[in-house]
């Protein structure tokens, strides 16, 4: 990297993270995000969705703070156990698992599994006998910046039938899960699913099956360029929906925040590779960075997640199109969303991409165009 003497250096550069691109994680921020959401949802089980950022030091800090975990693979189970979590604190929330992965989880002491189909239930009966199960129901992800479509969940009628099957085959029918899509901007989007879950509870109670857990999933948003409502607004809306639909006997509540805990803890340090114009008269400038869509910024697809940028320059700024370093033409971060950067920004300088602690390092490709995966540094 060529940084001339007079190039601005950011404080983090001075702290020894010279090699860009590099994701710097501040675990104290993650811990305070955990504490904030745990106190907003007092009494709920908070399971961090490990896929958002599985760095071991981060998991250690969360486990020590009392956080539980939502895991989706053997490796995530091993990481959480290595971080000091007890198997009782793990929920295997992925509804689609290989039989051997279910058996592995069971052998490590995991006893809570999600499913959304009869085929998956069969596997759990065989490989995790007697385990507790959560059936995932479809939920609308309207209003989510990163929606989840129909890949996971079944319709409520099917959930009722499958929970009867689960009870009949020796499993513990523990509850119902749903997920309203990631970076869900609307606090009221949990309410319809809570109503659905309450109905399922009532239908099963009539046949003598008492469910006890409502898993409201993740989706809790963070402020990127646009501020979002405080987490208390989401907690209030969910608590109001629980009171409305469950009346006096409320279920035990589980939540699975990923982005909310990890995103604010990360700052991605990138280098400007080139500032260019496509013609003598053209605005805007093209700014090419050494990190892009394939280097960890996958959520810039459709410009869905719009990160806040910071540079060490504070002069006048003008519009830019931001692109990544690869030879792939989809490797453009923002061309429609209006982004401005300082007019005197030059190659070799560092840009900080804020709020990048979630869904970045794990999304980065291995060796595309010879570029290494995004490196993470823990503070
Ligand atoms: C990814 C995931 C989450 C976390 O979602 P966020 O939007 O990051 O909070 C929670 N639960 C499940 C089952 C997931 O797959």
PDB file of C-alpha atoms in Angstrom, residues 72-74 77 92 94-108 110-111 113-115 117-129 131 169:
ATOM      1  CA  UNK A  72     -26.751 -23.374  12.260  1.00  0.00           C
ATOM      2  CA  UNK A  73     -23.884 -25.827  11.840  1.00  0.00           C
ATOM      3  CA  UNK A  74     -21.395 -28.076  13.613  1.00  0.00           C
ATOM      4  CA  UNK A  77     -21.745 -25.340  17.850  1.00  0.00           C
ATOM      5  CA  UNK A  92     -30.085 -25.253  16.575  1.00  0.00           C
ATOM      6  CA  UNK A  94     -31.627 -23.828  11.127  1.00  0.00           C
ATOM      7  CA  UNK A  95     -34.698 -25.777   9.961  1.00  0.00           C
ATOM      8  CA  UNK A  96     -32.711 -27.750   7.363  1.00  0.00           C
ATOM      9  CA  UNK A  97     -29.887 -29.937   8.633  1.00  0.00           C
ATOM     10  CA  UNK A  98     -28.044 -33.079   7.619  1.00  0.00           C
ATOM     11  CA  UNK A  99     -28.815 -36.102   9.796  1.00  0.00           C
ATOM     12  CA  UNK A 100     -25.185 -36.339  10.852  1.00  0.00           C
ATOM     13  CA  UNK A 101     -25.198 -32.710  11.960  1.00  0.00           C
ATOM     14  CA  UNK A 102     -28.278 -33.326  14.114  1.00  0.00           C
ATOM     15  CA  UNK A 103     -26.565 -36.382  15.617  1.00  0.00           C
ATOM     16  CA  UNK A 104     -23.411 -34.362  16.241  1.00  0.00           C
ATOM     17  CA  UNK A 105     -25.318 -31.555  17.942  1.00  0.00           C
ATOM     18  CA  UNK A 106     -27.139 -34.096  20.105  1.00  0.00           C
ATOM     19  CA  UNK A 107     -23.866 -35.774  21.051  1.00  0.00           C
ATOM     20  CA  UNK A 108     -22.538 -32.392  22.188  1.00  0.00           C
ATOM     21  CA  UNK A 110     -27.756 -29.622  22.243  1.00  0.00           C
ATOM     22  CA  UNK A 111     -31.432 -30.321  22.993  1.00  0.00           C
ATOM     23  CA  UNK A 113     -33.910 -27.928  17.409  1.00  0.00           C
ATOM     24  CA  UNK A 114     -35.993 -26.047  14.830  1.00  0.00           C
ATOM     25  CA  UNK A 115     -37.764 -27.708  11.916  1.00  0.00           C
ATOM     26  CA  UNK A 117     -41.276 -30.056   7.602  1.00  0.00           C
ATOM     27  CA  UNK A 118     -42.137 -33.670   8.254  1.00  0.00           C
ATOM     28  CA  UNK A 119     -38.889 -34.893   6.665  1.00  0.00           C
ATOM     29  CA  UNK A 120     -36.821 -32.841   9.075  1.00  0.00           C
ATOM     30  CA  UNK A 121     -38.943 -34.002  12.002  1.00  0.00           C
ATOM     31  CA  UNK A 122     -38.179 -37.621  11.011  1.00  0.00           C
ATOM     32  CA  UNK A 123     -34.467 -36.856  11.177  1.00  0.00           C
ATOM     33  CA  UNK A 124     -34.783 -35.233  14.607  1.00  0.00           C
ATOM     34  CA  UNK A 125     -36.821 -38.171  15.975  1.00  0.00           C
ATOM     35  CA  UNK A 126     -34.078 -40.560  14.849  1.00  0.00           C
ATOM     36  CA  UNK A 127     -30.946 -38.572  15.661  1.00  0.00           C
ATOM     37  CA  UNK A 128     -32.029 -36.448  18.624  1.00  0.00           C
ATOM     38  CA  UNK A 129     -34.547 -38.642  20.467  1.00  0.00           C
ATOM     39  CA  UNK A 131     -35.226 -33.391  22.086  1.00  0.00           C
ATOM     40  CA  UNK A 169     -43.032 -39.596  18.441  1.00  0.00           C
TER      41      UNK A 169
END
